[in-house]
XYZ file of C-alpha atoms in Angstrom:
371
model
C -50.449 4.329 32.774
C -54.235 4.434 32.931
C -55.750 7.305 31.016
C -52.523 7.588 29.055
C -53.636 6.587 25.586
C -54.426 10.127 24.483
C -52.554 13.330 25.308
C -52.062 15.142 27.516
C -50.496 12.232 29.345
C -50.522 11.605 33.091
C -46.788 12.338 33.061
C -45.969 15.024 30.511
C -43.574 17.897 30.000
C -43.799 21.345 28.509
C -41.312 21.035 25.671
C -37.951 22.763 25.838
C -34.946 20.932 27.267
C -31.439 22.048 28.173
C -29.257 22.284 25.069
C -26.244 19.918 25.077
C -22.824 21.558 24.868
C -22.247 20.260 21.360
C -25.416 21.995 20.118
C -24.435 25.285 21.754
C -20.931 25.024 20.304
C -22.273 24.248 16.824
C -24.651 27.228 16.983
C -21.717 29.494 17.836
C -19.680 27.980 15.008
C -22.522 28.560 12.562
C -22.930 32.210 13.616
C -19.179 32.713 13.142
C -19.281 31.081 9.710
C -17.055 28.161 10.715
C -19.619 25.515 9.746
C -22.484 25.336 7.259
C -26.203 25.219 7.979
C -26.202 21.556 6.968
C -23.410 20.791 9.432
C -25.304 22.522 12.237
C -28.436 20.554 11.402
C -26.491 17.296 11.519
C -25.324 18.120 15.052
C -28.900 18.984 16.044
C -30.185 15.755 14.469
C -27.885 13.618 16.603
C -28.739 15.562 19.774
C -32.471 15.205 19.082
C -32.132 11.455 18.529
C -30.361 11.203 21.876
C -32.849 13.375 23.791
C -35.817 11.458 22.361
C -34.251 8.207 23.559
C -33.761 9.769 26.990
C -37.404 10.807 27.233
C -38.647 7.408 26.107
C -36.301 5.539 28.451
C -37.686 7.520 31.392
C -41.193 6.471 30.411
C -42.666 9.642 28.892
C -45.468 8.899 26.439
C -45.160 12.246 24.694
C -41.761 13.497 23.516
C -40.394 16.677 21.960
C -37.198 17.637 20.159
C -36.324 19.830 23.156
C -36.693 22.860 20.848
C -33.000 22.276 20.094
C -33.230 24.057 16.728
C -34.593 27.280 18.255
C -32.974 30.248 19.949
C -36.336 31.331 21.392
C -39.506 29.406 22.146
C -41.675 31.881 20.237
C -39.783 34.343 18.039
C -38.285 31.656 15.788
C -41.854 30.772 14.860
C -43.410 34.226 14.647
C -40.704 35.566 12.315
C -41.719 32.921 9.751
C -45.306 34.143 9.464
C -45.813 36.086 6.242
C -46.205 39.822 6.881
C -43.920 39.889 9.941
C -40.651 41.842 10.058
C -37.950 41.389 12.694
C -37.062 44.587 14.547
C -35.061 45.741 17.558
C -37.233 47.977 19.723
C -34.790 48.346 22.642
C -37.561 47.493 25.090
C -36.002 46.116 28.257
C -37.955 43.257 29.821
C -37.302 42.808 33.524
C -37.091 39.225 34.733
C -36.832 38.602 38.475
C -35.324 35.919 40.617
C -34.350 35.503 44.251
C -31.078 37.359 43.662
C -32.594 40.408 41.982
C -33.425 41.602 38.465
C -32.162 40.486 35.047
C -32.741 42.906 32.161
C -33.269 41.336 28.764
C -33.545 43.264 25.488
C -35.007 40.778 23.021
C -35.565 41.244 19.335
C -39.120 42.241 18.516
C -41.453 42.133 15.548
C -43.594 44.452 13.499
C -46.531 43.517 11.304
C -45.718 45.211 8.006
C -47.884 43.183 5.623
C -51.008 41.079 5.515
C -50.550 38.029 7.711
C -50.469 34.687 5.904
C -49.001 31.233 6.282
C -46.408 30.827 3.543
C -45.292 27.338 4.609
C -45.896 24.853 7.401
C -43.714 26.411 10.107
C -41.545 23.838 11.898
C -42.983 21.209 9.525
C -39.545 19.828 8.661
C -38.580 19.843 12.331
C -41.699 17.898 13.262
C -41.132 15.329 10.529
C -37.633 14.637 11.821
C -38.935 14.235 15.378
C -41.658 11.951 14.093
C -39.075 9.814 12.278
C -36.996 9.148 15.415
C -39.754 8.850 18.037
C -41.597 5.749 19.161
C -43.689 7.700 21.659
C -46.161 10.407 20.566
C -44.268 13.395 19.087
C -45.480 16.749 20.401
C -44.917 20.047 18.609
C -44.845 23.244 20.654
C -45.608 26.570 18.982
C -46.377 30.020 20.414
C -50.021 30.921 20.874
C -51.372 33.457 18.341
C -51.770 36.000 21.146
C -47.974 36.238 21.319
C -48.041 38.034 17.950
C -49.793 40.919 19.670
C -49.024 40.966 23.384
C -45.716 42.746 23.664
C -46.053 45.439 21.023
C -49.809 45.928 20.932
C -51.414 48.157 18.307
C -48.194 50.152 17.844
C -46.436 47.117 16.351
C -49.102 46.677 13.667
C -48.835 48.939 10.621
C -52.060 50.941 10.515
C -51.844 51.241 6.723
C -51.930 47.440 6.496
C -54.531 46.910 9.207
C -56.535 50.097 9.743
C -59.141 47.958 11.534
C -57.926 45.577 14.230
C -60.744 43.140 13.506
C -59.079 42.315 10.163
C -55.789 41.671 11.977
C -57.461 39.220 14.365
C -59.219 37.446 11.500
C -56.019 36.999 9.483
C -54.017 35.907 12.521
C -56.610 33.287 13.437
C -56.541 31.987 9.860
C -52.730 31.706 9.914
C -52.985 29.361 12.880
C -55.937 27.431 11.482
C -53.928 26.845 8.289
C -50.890 25.804 10.331
C -52.862 23.182 12.263
C -54.281 21.824 9.013
C -50.803 21.608 7.489
C -49.410 19.876 10.580
C -52.242 17.355 10.537
C -51.334 16.456 6.954
C -47.853 15.583 8.233
C -49.340 13.292 10.868
C -49.049 15.612 13.853
C -51.625 14.693 16.502
C -50.357 16.634 19.540
C -49.828 20.407 19.493
C -49.167 22.768 22.383
C -49.864 26.512 22.148
C -47.453 28.264 24.505
C -48.943 31.434 25.941
C -47.482 33.777 28.526
C -50.081 36.498 27.956
C -52.993 34.684 29.593
C -50.920 34.129 32.737
C -49.297 37.582 32.692
C -52.725 39.235 32.649
C -53.381 37.947 36.158
C -50.769 40.463 37.324
C -52.203 43.990 37.800
C -48.897 45.482 36.648
C -49.209 43.639 33.323
C -52.796 44.808 32.888
C -51.574 48.381 33.378
C -48.889 47.717 30.760
C -51.546 46.678 28.244
C -53.506 49.853 28.991
C -50.352 51.915 28.381
C -50.079 50.280 24.942
C -53.575 51.462 24.130
C -55.429 48.247 24.940
C -57.921 47.222 27.591
C -55.965 45.328 30.215
C -59.071 44.206 32.071
C -60.627 42.636 28.961
C -57.581 41.660 26.873
C -57.803 37.987 27.841
C -61.284 37.822 26.301
C -59.920 39.059 22.974
C -57.168 36.446 23.081
C -59.606 33.661 23.918
C -61.737 34.601 20.889
C -58.598 34.684 18.732
C -57.418 31.235 19.821
C -60.905 29.800 19.420
C -61.028 31.123 15.851
C -57.763 29.311 15.169
C -59.214 26.120 16.639
C -62.629 26.308 14.982
C -61.588 23.886 12.245
C -59.198 21.814 14.335
C -58.365 18.602 12.458
C -59.977 15.387 13.656
C -57.702 13.343 15.891
C -55.505 16.291 16.907
C -55.130 17.209 20.578
C -54.355 20.885 21.228
C -53.364 22.076 24.688
C -52.181 25.427 25.912
C -49.344 26.112 28.327
C -49.298 29.248 30.451
C -46.458 30.631 32.526
C -45.342 33.941 33.978
C -41.959 34.148 32.291
C -39.084 31.685 32.131
C -35.617 33.002 31.291
C -32.411 31.930 33.025
C -34.409 30.744 36.063
C -36.212 34.084 36.324
C -39.811 35.288 35.857
C -41.780 38.398 34.899
C -45.261 38.255 36.414
C -47.002 37.072 39.576
C -50.577 36.329 40.545
C -53.026 33.437 40.663
C -55.304 32.525 37.744
C -58.316 34.275 39.318
C -58.590 37.187 36.850
C -58.811 34.969 33.750
C -60.045 31.663 35.203
C -63.774 31.724 34.523
C -63.433 32.763 30.880
C -60.228 30.815 30.288
C -61.404 27.457 31.557
C -65.019 27.894 30.527
C -64.539 29.251 27.015
C -61.094 28.377 25.591
C -61.589 25.504 23.125
C -58.400 23.575 23.921
C -58.289 19.989 25.173
C -56.058 20.669 28.152
C -54.301 23.326 30.197
C -50.642 23.128 31.247
C -50.543 25.363 34.327
C -47.638 26.826 36.254
C -47.994 25.846 39.912
C -44.476 25.470 41.266
C -44.524 28.237 43.876
C -46.651 30.852 45.628
C -46.498 33.229 42.626
C -49.094 31.045 40.903
C -51.722 31.307 43.627
C -53.990 28.539 44.842
C -55.971 25.793 43.145
C -59.376 27.414 43.708
C -59.644 28.730 40.090
C -59.690 25.108 38.903
C -63.327 24.947 39.968
C -64.146 26.529 36.599
C -62.601 23.653 34.582
C -65.453 21.833 32.810
C -65.878 18.089 32.599
C -63.756 16.538 29.859
C -60.943 19.112 29.957
C -57.557 18.059 31.300
C -55.428 20.033 33.749
C -51.679 19.409 33.729
C -50.319 20.610 37.050
C -46.841 22.126 36.709
C -45.752 21.265 40.245
C -42.097 20.495 39.517
C -39.998 23.599 38.977
C -37.538 23.941 36.126
C -35.976 27.014 37.723
C -33.979 25.141 40.384
C -32.040 21.897 40.457
C -33.210 20.779 43.909
C -35.484 17.774 43.530
C -39.012 17.925 44.903
C -40.288 15.265 47.296
C -42.732 12.761 45.880
C -44.996 12.976 48.937
C -45.218 16.751 48.548
C -46.293 16.353 44.927
C -48.960 13.824 45.909
C -50.245 16.130 48.622
C -50.579 19.021 46.171
C -52.343 16.785 43.636
C -54.818 15.868 46.377
C -55.353 19.567 47.113
C -56.049 20.300 43.438
C -58.460 17.346 43.296
C -60.756 19.222 45.688
C -61.577 21.558 42.787
C -61.240 19.376 39.678
C -61.647 15.568 39.571
C -58.467 13.496 39.888
C -59.182 11.759 36.570
C -58.867 15.161 34.846
C -55.418 15.868 36.332
C -51.942 15.183 34.937
C -48.459 16.138 36.163
C -45.599 18.055 34.529
C -42.859 20.626 35.161
C -44.128 24.192 35.491
C -42.397 25.306 32.274
C -39.665 24.299 29.872
C -36.109 23.813 31.054
C -34.722 26.091 28.347
C -37.251 28.534 26.897
C -34.355 30.250 25.165
C -31.005 28.870 24.120
C -29.577 30.139 27.434
C -31.360 27.580 29.606
C -32.210 27.591 33.293
C -29.773 27.183 36.185
C -29.689 23.415 36.590
C -27.738 20.500 35.158
C -28.695 17.876 32.601
C -28.694 15.250 35.359
C -31.003 17.391 37.495
C -33.322 17.822 34.520
C -33.489 14.066 33.984
C -34.127 13.460 37.690
C -37.100 15.842 37.599
C -38.608 14.181 34.531
C -38.157 10.755 36.132
C -39.800 11.992 39.338
C -42.825 13.141 37.342
C -43.184 9.745 35.652
C -42.732 7.813 38.907
C -45.191 10.005 40.806
C -47.809 9.755 38.062
C -47.541 5.967 38.061
C -48.129 5.840 41.803
C -51.071 8.253 41.674
C -52.913 6.986 38.586
C -51.562 3.468 38.137
C-alpha cells in the first residue's frame, strides 16, 4: 500500500482482539489454581502466534498480540506503575447499548507513593510479539491521563502529593521513561489509549470532572500538557499515536458527543504522530473538527464498528472517507475499526469470524482507496 512504510498504516487496527476459548479457559484454570502461571503463559504464547499469523495473512502491516495477556486494556498497566495501589471503590460505571444499561463495578487505583517506573511495563510481552511477528509489532498502553481521570484528586494521597504539579511531573516522567525503555527493546510503534479526551466532549462527563473537584471545561488542556511532557524526549524512530473512544465494554459505551469541545487544542497541540478516532456512528459527531488537524499528522478513521457483527458496506466506507477528506487531505487519512474488539477479557458481541471479516474489509477498502 502506498504511504504504508511508516505507521499508522492505511489499514490499521486499535489493538485488542477477541480472546480464543482456550485462553479464557486457561485464565479460569489459573485463577482456580489448576494450572501454573507458566502453563497459562504457554497457552497465551500459542494463541498470540496464531493471531499474529491471522493479522499478517489478512494483509495488516501493523500487528498486536490482541492484548491476550490482559484482563483490562488499562488497569493491567497502571497497577504496575510504582506508587499505585489497587483498590475497590464500588463506583458503578454505566455503559449503554441499544438494549439499555449495563452497570460495571471495576477495580480502581489509588496513588499512595511517589510515581516511578520500576520496570519496562509489558516489555516481556512486547519482546514475545516482536519475536513472532514479520509485520511491525505495535504495543498499546493506556494514556497517562487514565491514571487521573476516574478518581481525580481524591485518588491521590495528599500527603504524597500535596501539590498536583508534582504529580503531573512525576507521571509524565514515568511515561517518558517507559518510551525510552521500549525503544531499547526495539519498539517503534506505540499507541496511547485514551478515553478521557473523548469523554470530555460529553457535557455530562465534564460535570463529573467538576464534581471530583476538577475543571471539566479545561481538563483536556491539562491532559494535553501531561501527554506532551511524556513525549518531549520521544526516542528517534518511534511513532506514537493516540486512540480515543467513548467507552467499549461488552458492545456498550459511556459517553456521546462530537470532538468539537477538544478539537482545536487536541489536534493543534498534542504532540503525537497520529489520531485513531471513533467514528462508527452518530455518537461521534461529524468530520468538521478534522479541519484543525495540521499538515503532517495522520488521522485514522474508525469507521468500522467492533460493537456489532454486521459487516459494513465497502461503498459506504469510501463515501465516508470522501466526506472526511473535505476537512483533512486524503493522504493524511487511514482506516481502522472504531475501537478494540475486546477492551476487557469479556469481549464484544460478535464472533471470531465476524472480527476477521471486518479486519479484511478494512484492508481491502484501504487498498482500493490508496492503492
